[in-house]
Amino acid sequence: MKLKLLITLLSFVLVLNAQNQANYDESKIPDYTLPDPLVLLSGQKVKTSEIWEQERRPEILSLFEEQVYGKIPGELDITSYEILEESQDAFNGKAIRKQVKLTFEKQDKKLDVNLLVCLPKNVKKAPLFLAYNFGGNQTVVDDKEVLVSEVWLQKQANAKDENKLEPEQSRGKGKSRWPVEKIIDAGYGLATMYYEEIDPDKNDFSDGIHPFFYTENQTRPADNEWGAISAWAWGLTKAMDYLEKDEAVDKSKIIVMGHSRLGKTALWAGAQDQRFAMVISNNSGCGGASLSRRRIGESISEMNKNFPHWCCKNFDSYNNNEDALPVDQHLLIALIAPRPIYIASAEEDQWADPKGEFLSALNATPVYHLYGKKGLETDIFPDVNQPIQHTIGYHVRTGKHDVTEYDWEQFIKFADLNLK
Ligand code: GCU
C-alpha cells in the first residue's frame, strides 16, 4: 500500500516537473512541414470533396487508427438497456431526467455504463450535448436522485483513506463545469457518463472494455489496437447508438463535447463517427487539437511516458520523432469536415499549446473550403475572449485549464449558429 502511494506521488511530481521543464519558447520551435490535407499519399492533389471523401479521408482515418489511437478490434453492440429512473420534474421543473443503464455482454463478461440524460421539457425533440464526466454522474449536478455507479463505489473502496469520498460528499462536486440549467434554457439536452465505466484511466488493460476482444491468453491490445482514448471514443459511439433510439432526442443534432483527455476523446469519436453533428474540444492539447510538430508545452514523448495507456503502442515510435508522423492533429480536425467543430483554449493552459490548437484549426480550413464552408478565415491569433465562429470555431479565454460558464456560452452560441 505504501509503495502504491509512493508511486502515485512520484508520478504526480514527475508530471508537474515535466510541465515546468517543457519548452514554451516559440523561437525554439524547429522548422517543420505539416502533411498537406489535400495531397494523397500517392502525391496526387485532392481537388473535390468527392476525392476527399473517397480517398484522402479514409487514408487519414486509417493512419490515425494504426499509428495514433489504435484500431477497435471488433464489433460489439449494446446487449440491452434499462431506464433505471425517469422524472418529468427535474431542474426546477424545467427538465426531464432519465438515467439509463447500457449493458454490454460477451461470453462471461459484462460491463454496465450509466448515462444521465437531461432534456428540456419544452422542446419536442431536443438537440443535445453528449460529454463524459471525470468524477461520476452524481458530481455533475446537485441532485439527490442521480444514481451513483458501482464503478465509482469500487474506485472509492480502493482509494487511499485521505482521498476517499462518500457518495453524498461527491454530489455536485464538479458542477462548475456543467451549467445544466443554462443548457436546458437554451433548448439543448445534456447526456453524460462517467468515463471510467468504459475503461478505468490507468495503465492496465485487464479491466474495462479491452478484454472483451481478447483472444485466448491475450493480455493487452496489439501494437496497432486501441488504447484508452479509442476505448472511450467507442463508448461515445455506443451512447450515440442509444440516443438515436430515444424519441425525445433530435438524433440529427447530437454534439459530442469533451475537456482535456476527454477532449482528445471527443475529437477522435467525432472524426470516426459521422453521426455526430458537431464536435467540441475544450483544452484538449497534445494528442487532441494541438499540433505535435510545434513541440510546445506537452510533447508526444511526455504524454506517452506519463499516460502510456492512452494511445496505441505504435504511437511510441514518434517520441521525439514528430517529423516522422504521417499525420498531425490538423488532420484530425479535417476528418470532422464539413461538420462544425469548435476548439476552445485557455490562456494559462500553455501545457496544451493554445496557439498550436489555433493552427490546427487554421490548417484544417482548406478541407472546409472544399465544401464551400468557412473555416477560421484568419491566420491572426485572436485576443483573449474574442471567439471566432464560422463552421470552425475557436477561442482562447482568460484563465486556466478548466471548463467554465464562458466556454459553455460560446458552445451554445456556436451550436445555435450552426445547427438551429
Ligand atoms: C494532463 C495531460 C494532458 C491532459 C490532462 C487532462 O495534464 O498531460 O494531456 O489533457 O492531463 O486530461 O486533464
CSV table of C-alpha atoms in Angstrom, one decimal, residues 35-376:
chain,number,residue,atom,x,y,z
A,35,PRO,CA,1.3,16.9,-44.0
A,36,ASP,CA,-1.0,18.6,-46.6
A,37,PRO,CA,-4.6,17.6,-46.1
A,38,LEU,CA,-5.2,18.0,-49.8
A,39,VAL,CA,-2.4,15.7,-51.1
A,40,LEU,CA,-2.9,12.0,-51.2
A,41,LEU,CA,0.0,9.7,-50.0
A,42,SER,CA,0.5,9.0,-53.7
A,43,GLY,CA,1.3,12.7,-54.3
A,44,GLN,CA,-2.0,13.3,-56.2
A,45,LYS,CA,-3.8,16.5,-55.3
A,46,VAL,CA,-7.3,16.4,-53.8
A,47,LYS,CA,-9.5,18.9,-55.7
A,48,THR,CA,-13.0,17.9,-54.8
A,49,SER,CA,-15.0,16.9,-51.8
A,50,GLU,CA,-15.7,13.5,-53.5
A,51,ILE,CA,-12.0,12.7,-53.8
A,52,TRP,CA,-11.6,13.9,-50.2
A,53,GLU,CA,-14.3,11.5,-49.0
A,54,GLN,CA,-13.5,8.5,-51.2
A,55,GLU,CA,-9.7,8.6,-50.9
A,56,ARG,CA,-8.0,11.1,-48.6
A,57,ARG,CA,-10.3,10.9,-45.7
A,58,PRO,CA,-10.1,7.1,-45.4
A,59,GLU,CA,-6.3,7.3,-45.8
A,60,ILE,CA,-6.0,9.8,-42.9
A,61,LEU,CA,-8.5,7.9,-40.7
A,62,SER,CA,-6.6,4.7,-41.1
A,63,LEU,CA,-3.3,6.5,-40.2
A,64,PHE,CA,-4.8,7.8,-37.0
A,65,GLU,CA,-6.1,4.3,-36.3
A,66,GLU,CA,-2.9,2.5,-36.9
A,67,GLN,CA,-0.3,5.0,-35.7
A,68,VAL,CA,-2.0,7.1,-33.0
A,69,TYR,CA,-5.1,6.0,-31.1
A,70,GLY,CA,-5.4,2.3,-32.2
A,71,LYS,CA,-8.0,0.3,-34.0
A,72,ILE,CA,-11.1,-1.1,-32.4
A,73,PRO,CA,-10.5,-4.8,-32.7
A,74,GLY,CA,-14.1,-5.9,-33.3
A,75,GLU,CA,-17.8,-5.1,-33.1
A,76,LEU,CA,-20.0,-5.2,-30.0
A,77,ASP,CA,-23.5,-3.8,-29.8
A,78,ILE,CA,-25.3,-2.7,-26.7
A,79,THR,CA,-26.7,-6.0,-25.4
A,80,SER,CA,-29.6,-4.4,-23.5
A,81,TYR,CA,-30.5,-1.1,-21.9
A,82,GLU,CA,-32.7,-0.3,-19.0
A,83,ILE,CA,-34.3,3.0,-17.9
A,84,LEU,CA,-33.4,3.0,-14.2
A,85,GLU,CA,-35.2,6.2,-13.3
A,86,GLU,CA,-37.1,8.9,-15.0
A,87,SER,CA,-38.6,12.2,-13.8
A,88,GLN,CA,-40.7,14.9,-15.6
A,89,ASP,CA,-39.8,17.4,-12.9
A,90,ALA,CA,-36.1,17.9,-12.7
A,91,PHE,CA,-34.1,21.2,-12.5
A,92,ASN,CA,-36.9,23.3,-11.0
A,93,GLY,CA,-39.5,21.6,-13.2
A,94,LYS,CA,-37.7,22.6,-16.4
A,95,ALA,CA,-36.3,19.3,-17.4
A,96,ILE,CA,-36.9,15.6,-17.9
A,97,ARG,CA,-34.2,13.5,-16.2
A,98,LYS,CA,-33.6,9.9,-17.4
A,99,GLN,CA,-31.0,7.5,-16.1
A,100,VAL,CA,-30.2,4.7,-18.5
A,101,LYS,CA,-28.1,1.7,-17.9
A,102,LEU,CA,-26.4,0.4,-21.1
A,103,THR,CA,-25.2,-3.2,-20.7
A,104,PHE,CA,-22.5,-4.9,-22.9
A,105,GLU,CA,-22.2,-8.6,-22.6
A,106,LYS,CA,-19.8,-11.1,-24.3
A,107,GLN,CA,-19.3,-14.6,-23.2
A,108,ASP,CA,-18.7,-14.4,-19.5
A,109,LYS,CA,-18.0,-10.7,-19.5
A,110,LYS,CA,-20.4,-7.9,-18.6
A,111,LEU,CA,-20.0,-4.1,-18.4
A,112,ASP,CA,-22.6,-1.5,-17.3
A,113,VAL,CA,-22.4,2.1,-18.3
A,114,ASN,CA,-24.8,4.7,-16.8
A,115,LEU,CA,-26.0,7.6,-18.9
A,116,LEU,CA,-27.6,10.6,-17.3
A,117,VAL,CA,-29.8,12.4,-19.7
A,118,CYS,CA,-31.4,15.8,-19.0
A,119,LEU,CA,-33.8,17.2,-21.6
A,120,PRO,CA,-35.6,20.5,-21.8
A,121,LYS,CA,-39.4,19.9,-21.2
A,122,ASN,CA,-40.5,22.5,-23.7
A,123,VAL,CA,-38.7,21.1,-26.7
A,124,LYS,CA,-40.3,18.1,-28.5
A,125,LYS,CA,-37.1,16.6,-29.9
A,126,ALA,CA,-34.1,18.2,-28.3
A,127,PRO,CA,-30.6,18.7,-29.8
A,128,LEU,CA,-28.1,17.5,-27.3
A,129,PHE,CA,-24.6,17.7,-25.9
A,130,LEU,CA,-23.0,14.4,-25.2
A,131,ALA,CA,-20.0,14.5,-22.9
A,132,TYR,CA,-18.1,12.3,-20.5
A,133,ASN,CA,-17.6,13.5,-16.9
A,134,PHE,CA,-14.4,12.9,-14.9
A,135,GLY,CA,-15.9,12.3,-11.5
A,136,GLY,CA,-19.1,10.3,-11.7
A,137,ASN,CA,-22.6,11.3,-12.9
A,138,GLN,CA,-23.6,12.5,-9.4
A,139,THR,CA,-20.7,15.1,-9.4
A,140,VAL,CA,-22.2,16.9,-12.4
A,141,VAL,CA,-25.3,18.3,-10.6
A,142,ASP,CA,-26.7,18.9,-7.1
A,143,ASP,CA,-29.4,16.4,-7.4
A,144,LYS,CA,-30.0,13.7,-4.9
A,145,GLU,CA,-31.8,11.5,-7.4
A,146,VAL,CA,-28.7,11.0,-9.6
A,147,LEU,CA,-27.5,7.4,-9.1
A,148,VAL,CA,-24.0,6.5,-8.0
A,149,SER,CA,-22.4,3.8,-10.1
A,150,GLU,CA,-20.8,0.6,-9.0
A,151,VAL,CA,-17.6,1.5,-10.8
A,152,TRP,CA,-17.4,4.8,-8.8
A,153,LEU,CA,-18.1,3.0,-5.5
A,154,GLN,CA,-15.4,0.4,-6.3
A,155,LYS,CA,-12.9,3.2,-7.1
A,156,GLN,CA,-13.6,4.8,-3.7
A,157,ALA,CA,-13.2,1.4,-1.9
A,158,ASN,CA,-9.7,1.2,-3.4
A,159,ALA,CA,-8.8,4.8,-2.8
A,160,LYS,CA,-6.4,5.9,-0.1
A,161,ASP,CA,-8.2,6.8,3.2
A,162,GLU,CA,-7.4,10.5,2.8
A,163,ASN,CA,-8.9,10.6,-0.7
A,164,LYS,CA,-12.0,8.5,0.0
A,165,LEU,CA,-15.3,10.2,-0.6
A,166,GLU,CA,-18.7,9.3,0.5
A,167,PRO,CA,-21.3,9.4,-2.4
A,168,GLU,CA,-23.1,12.3,-0.6
A,169,GLN,CA,-19.8,14.3,-0.3
A,170,SER,CA,-19.3,13.9,-4.1
A,171,ARG,CA,-22.6,15.3,-5.2
A,172,GLY,CA,-22.3,18.4,-7.4
A,173,LYS,CA,-18.6,18.5,-6.8
A,174,GLY,CA,-17.8,19.1,-10.5
A,175,LYS,CA,-20.9,21.3,-11.1
A,176,SER,CA,-18.9,24.4,-12.0
A,177,ARG,CA,-18.1,22.7,-15.3
A,178,TRP,CA,-21.7,21.8,-16.1
A,179,PRO,CA,-24.2,24.8,-16.3
A,180,VAL,CA,-27.0,22.4,-16.9
A,181,GLU,CA,-29.8,24.9,-16.4
A,182,LYS,CA,-28.2,27.3,-18.9
A,183,ILE,CA,-28.0,24.4,-21.4
A,184,ILE,CA,-31.6,23.5,-20.8
A,185,ASP,CA,-32.8,27.1,-21.0
A,186,ALA,CA,-31.1,27.4,-24.4
A,187,GLY,CA,-33.2,24.4,-25.6
A,188,TYR,CA,-30.5,21.7,-25.5
A,189,GLY,CA,-30.3,18.5,-23.7
A,190,LEU,CA,-27.2,17.1,-22.0
A,191,ALA,CA,-26.2,13.4,-21.7
A,192,THR,CA,-23.2,12.5,-19.7
A,193,MET,CA,-21.5,9.4,-18.4
A,194,TYR,CA,-18.5,8.6,-16.2
A,195,TYR,CA,-15.6,7.8,-18.5
A,196,GLU,CA,-14.0,5.2,-16.2
A,197,GLU,CA,-17.1,3.0,-16.5
A,198,ILE,CA,-15.9,2.3,-20.1
A,199,ASP,CA,-12.3,1.9,-19.2
A,200,PRO,CA,-10.5,2.8,-15.9
A,201,ASP,CA,-7.9,5.5,-16.6
A,202,LYS,CA,-4.8,3.6,-15.6
A,203,ASN,CA,-2.1,1.6,-17.4
A,204,ASP,CA,-3.9,-1.7,-17.0
A,205,PHE,CA,-5.5,-3.5,-19.9
A,206,SER,CA,-7.1,-6.2,-17.8
A,207,ASP,CA,-10.2,-4.1,-16.9
A,208,GLY,CA,-12.8,-2.1,-18.8
A,209,ILE,CA,-13.9,-2.9,-22.3
A,210,HIS,CA,-10.5,-4.0,-23.7
A,211,PRO,CA,-10.6,-7.7,-22.5
A,212,PHE,CA,-13.9,-8.2,-24.3
A,213,PHE,CA,-12.0,-8.5,-27.5
A,214,TYR,CA,-9.0,-10.6,-26.4
A,215,THR,CA,-8.2,-14.0,-27.9
A,216,GLU,CA,-7.1,-16.8,-25.6
A,217,ASN,CA,-4.1,-15.8,-23.4
A,218,GLN,CA,-4.1,-12.2,-24.8
A,219,THR,CA,-3.4,-9.7,-22.0
A,220,ARG,CA,-3.2,-6.4,-23.9
A,221,PRO,CA,-4.2,-5.0,-27.2
A,222,ALA,CA,-1.8,-5.4,-30.2
A,223,ASP,CA,0.5,-2.6,-31.1
A,224,ASN,CA,-2.0,-1.1,-33.6
A,225,GLU,CA,-5.0,-1.6,-31.4
A,226,TRP,CA,-6.9,0.7,-29.1
A,227,GLY,CA,-5.6,2.5,-26.1
A,228,ALA,CA,-7.9,4.2,-23.6
A,229,ILE,CA,-8.7,7.2,-25.8
A,230,SER,CA,-10.0,4.9,-28.5
A,231,ALA,CA,-12.0,2.9,-26.0
A,232,TRP,CA,-13.6,6.0,-24.5
A,233,ALA,CA,-14.4,7.2,-28.0
A,234,TRP,CA,-16.0,3.8,-28.7
A,235,GLY,CA,-18.1,4.4,-25.6
A,236,LEU,CA,-19.4,7.7,-27.0
A,237,THR,CA,-20.4,6.0,-30.3
A,238,LYS,CA,-22.4,3.4,-28.2
A,239,ALA,CA,-24.1,6.2,-26.3
A,240,MET,CA,-25.0,7.6,-29.7
A,241,ASP,CA,-26.5,4.2,-30.6
A,242,TYR,CA,-28.8,4.5,-27.6
A,243,LEU,CA,-29.6,8.2,-28.1
A,244,GLU,CA,-30.6,7.6,-31.7
A,245,LYS,CA,-33.4,5.4,-30.3
A,246,ASP,CA,-34.6,8.0,-27.8
A,247,GLU,CA,-37.7,9.7,-29.2
A,248,ALA,CA,-37.2,12.8,-27.2
A,249,VAL,CA,-33.8,13.5,-28.8
A,250,ASP,CA,-33.1,15.0,-32.2
A,251,LYS,CA,-30.6,12.4,-33.4
A,252,SER,CA,-29.5,14.7,-36.3
A,253,LYS,CA,-28.2,17.3,-33.8
A,254,ILE,CA,-26.1,15.4,-31.3
A,255,ILE,CA,-22.9,17.3,-30.3
A,256,VAL,CA,-20.0,15.5,-28.8
A,257,MET,CA,-18.0,17.5,-26.3
A,258,GLY,CA,-15.0,16.8,-24.1
A,259,HIS,CA,-12.5,18.5,-21.9
A,260,SER,CA,-8.8,17.7,-21.8
A,261,ARG,CA,-8.1,14.0,-22.2
A,262,LEU,CA,-11.8,13.7,-22.8
A,263,GLY,CA,-11.5,16.5,-25.4
A,264,LYS,CA,-8.9,14.3,-27.2
A,265,THR,CA,-11.5,11.6,-27.0
A,266,ALA,CA,-14.4,13.7,-28.3
A,267,LEU,CA,-12.3,14.7,-31.3
A,268,TRP,CA,-11.4,11.1,-32.1
A,269,ALA,CA,-15.1,10.0,-31.7
A,270,GLY,CA,-16.3,12.8,-33.9
A,271,ALA,CA,-13.7,12.1,-36.5
A,272,GLN,CA,-14.7,8.4,-36.8
A,273,ASP,CA,-18.5,8.6,-36.3
A,274,GLN,CA,-20.1,11.0,-38.7
A,275,ARG,CA,-23.4,10.7,-36.9
A,276,PHE,CA,-22.1,13.4,-34.5
A,277,ALA,CA,-23.4,16.6,-36.0
A,278,MET,CA,-20.9,18.8,-34.2
A,279,VAL,CA,-17.7,18.4,-32.2
A,280,ILE,CA,-16.3,20.4,-29.3
A,281,SER,CA,-12.8,20.2,-27.9
A,282,ASN,CA,-12.0,22.0,-24.7
A,283,ASN,CA,-8.3,22.4,-23.8
A,284,SER,CA,-7.5,19.1,-25.4
A,285,GLY,CA,-3.9,19.9,-26.1
A,286,CYS,CA,-1.3,17.2,-27.1
A,287,GLY,CA,-2.9,14.3,-28.9
A,288,GLY,CA,-6.0,16.4,-29.2
A,289,ALA,CA,-6.3,19.7,-31.1
A,290,SER,CA,-2.7,21.0,-30.8
A,291,LEU,CA,-0.1,20.4,-33.4
A,292,SER,CA,2.5,17.9,-32.3
A,293,ARG,CA,5.2,19.3,-34.6
A,294,ARG,CA,5.4,22.6,-32.6
A,295,ARG,CA,6.9,20.8,-29.6
A,296,ILE,CA,5.5,23.4,-27.3
A,297,GLY,CA,4.1,22.5,-23.9
A,298,GLU,CA,3.3,18.8,-23.7
A,299,SER,CA,5.2,16.7,-26.2
A,300,ILE,CA,4.2,13.3,-27.5
A,301,SER,CA,7.0,11.6,-25.6
A,302,GLU,CA,5.9,13.3,-22.3
A,303,MET,CA,2.3,12.2,-22.9
A,304,ASN,CA,3.3,8.7,-23.8
A,305,LYS,CA,5.6,8.4,-20.8
A,306,ASN,CA,3.0,9.7,-18.2
A,307,PHE,CA,0.0,8.1,-19.8
A,308,PRO,CA,1.3,5.0,-21.7
A,309,HIS,CA,-2.2,3.5,-21.9
A,310,TRP,CA,-3.9,6.4,-23.8
A,311,CYS,CA,-2.7,5.8,-27.4
A,312,CYS,CA,-1.7,2.6,-29.2
A,313,LYS,CA,1.8,1.2,-28.8
A,314,ASN,CA,2.8,2.3,-32.3
A,315,PHE,CA,2.5,5.9,-31.2
A,316,ASP,CA,5.6,5.5,-29.1
A,317,SER,CA,7.7,5.4,-32.3
A,318,TYR,CA,7.1,9.2,-32.6
A,319,ASN,CA,8.5,10.1,-29.2
A,320,ASN,CA,11.0,12.9,-30.0
A,321,ASN,CA,10.4,12.0,-33.7
A,322,GLU,CA,7.4,14.2,-34.6
A,323,ASP,CA,8.5,14.8,-38.2
A,324,ALA,CA,8.2,11.1,-38.9
A,325,LEU,CA,4.4,11.2,-38.1
A,326,PRO,CA,2.4,10.7,-41.3
A,327,VAL,CA,-0.3,12.9,-39.7
A,328,ASP,CA,-0.6,15.8,-37.4
A,329,GLN,CA,-3.5,17.0,-35.4
A,330,HIS,CA,-4.9,19.4,-38.0
A,331,LEU,CA,-5.8,16.3,-40.0
A,332,LEU,CA,-7.9,15.1,-37.1
A,333,ILE,CA,-9.9,18.3,-37.3
A,334,ALA,CA,-10.1,17.9,-41.0
A,335,LEU,CA,-11.7,14.5,-40.6
A,336,ILE,CA,-14.7,16.3,-38.9
A,337,ALA,CA,-15.3,18.4,-42.1
A,338,PRO,CA,-17.8,19.6,-43.2
A,339,ARG,CA,-19.4,19.3,-39.8
A,340,PRO,CA,-19.0,22.2,-37.3
A,341,ILE,CA,-16.0,21.9,-34.9
A,342,TYR,CA,-15.3,24.3,-32.0
A,343,ILE,CA,-11.9,24.4,-30.4
A,344,ALA,CA,-11.5,26.2,-27.0
A,345,SER,CA,-8.2,27.0,-25.4
A,346,ALA,CA,-7.3,28.8,-22.2
A,347,GLU,CA,-4.6,31.5,-21.9
A,348,GLU,CA,-2.9,30.0,-18.8
A,349,ASP,CA,-3.1,26.4,-20.2
A,350,GLN,CA,0.2,26.7,-22.1
A,351,TRP,CA,0.8,23.0,-21.5
A,352,ALA,CA,-2.0,22.4,-24.1
A,353,ASP,CA,-0.5,25.0,-26.5
A,354,PRO,CA,-3.4,27.3,-27.4
A,355,LYS,CA,-1.5,28.6,-30.4
A,356,GLY,CA,-1.0,25.1,-31.7
A,357,GLU,CA,-4.7,24.4,-31.2
A,358,PHE,CA,-5.5,27.5,-33.3
A,359,LEU,CA,-3.0,26.5,-36.0
A,360,SER,CA,-4.7,23.0,-36.3
A,361,ALA,CA,-8.0,24.7,-37.0
A,362,LEU,CA,-6.3,27.0,-39.5
A,363,ASN,CA,-4.6,24.1,-41.3
A,364,ALA,CA,-7.8,22.1,-41.5
A,365,THR,CA,-9.6,25.1,-43.1
A,366,PRO,CA,-8.8,24.1,-46.8
A,367,VAL,CA,-10.9,20.9,-46.3
A,368,TYR,CA,-13.9,23.0,-45.2
A,369,HIS,CA,-13.4,25.2,-48.3
A,370,LEU,CA,-13.8,22.1,-50.5
A,371,TYR,CA,-17.4,22.0,-49.2
A,372,GLY,CA,-17.9,25.7,-49.6
A,373,LYS,CA,-17.8,26.2,-45.8
A,374,LYS,CA,-15.9,28.8,-43.8
A,375,GLY,CA,-13.1,27.6,-41.6
A,376,LEU,CA,-11.1,30.0,-39.5
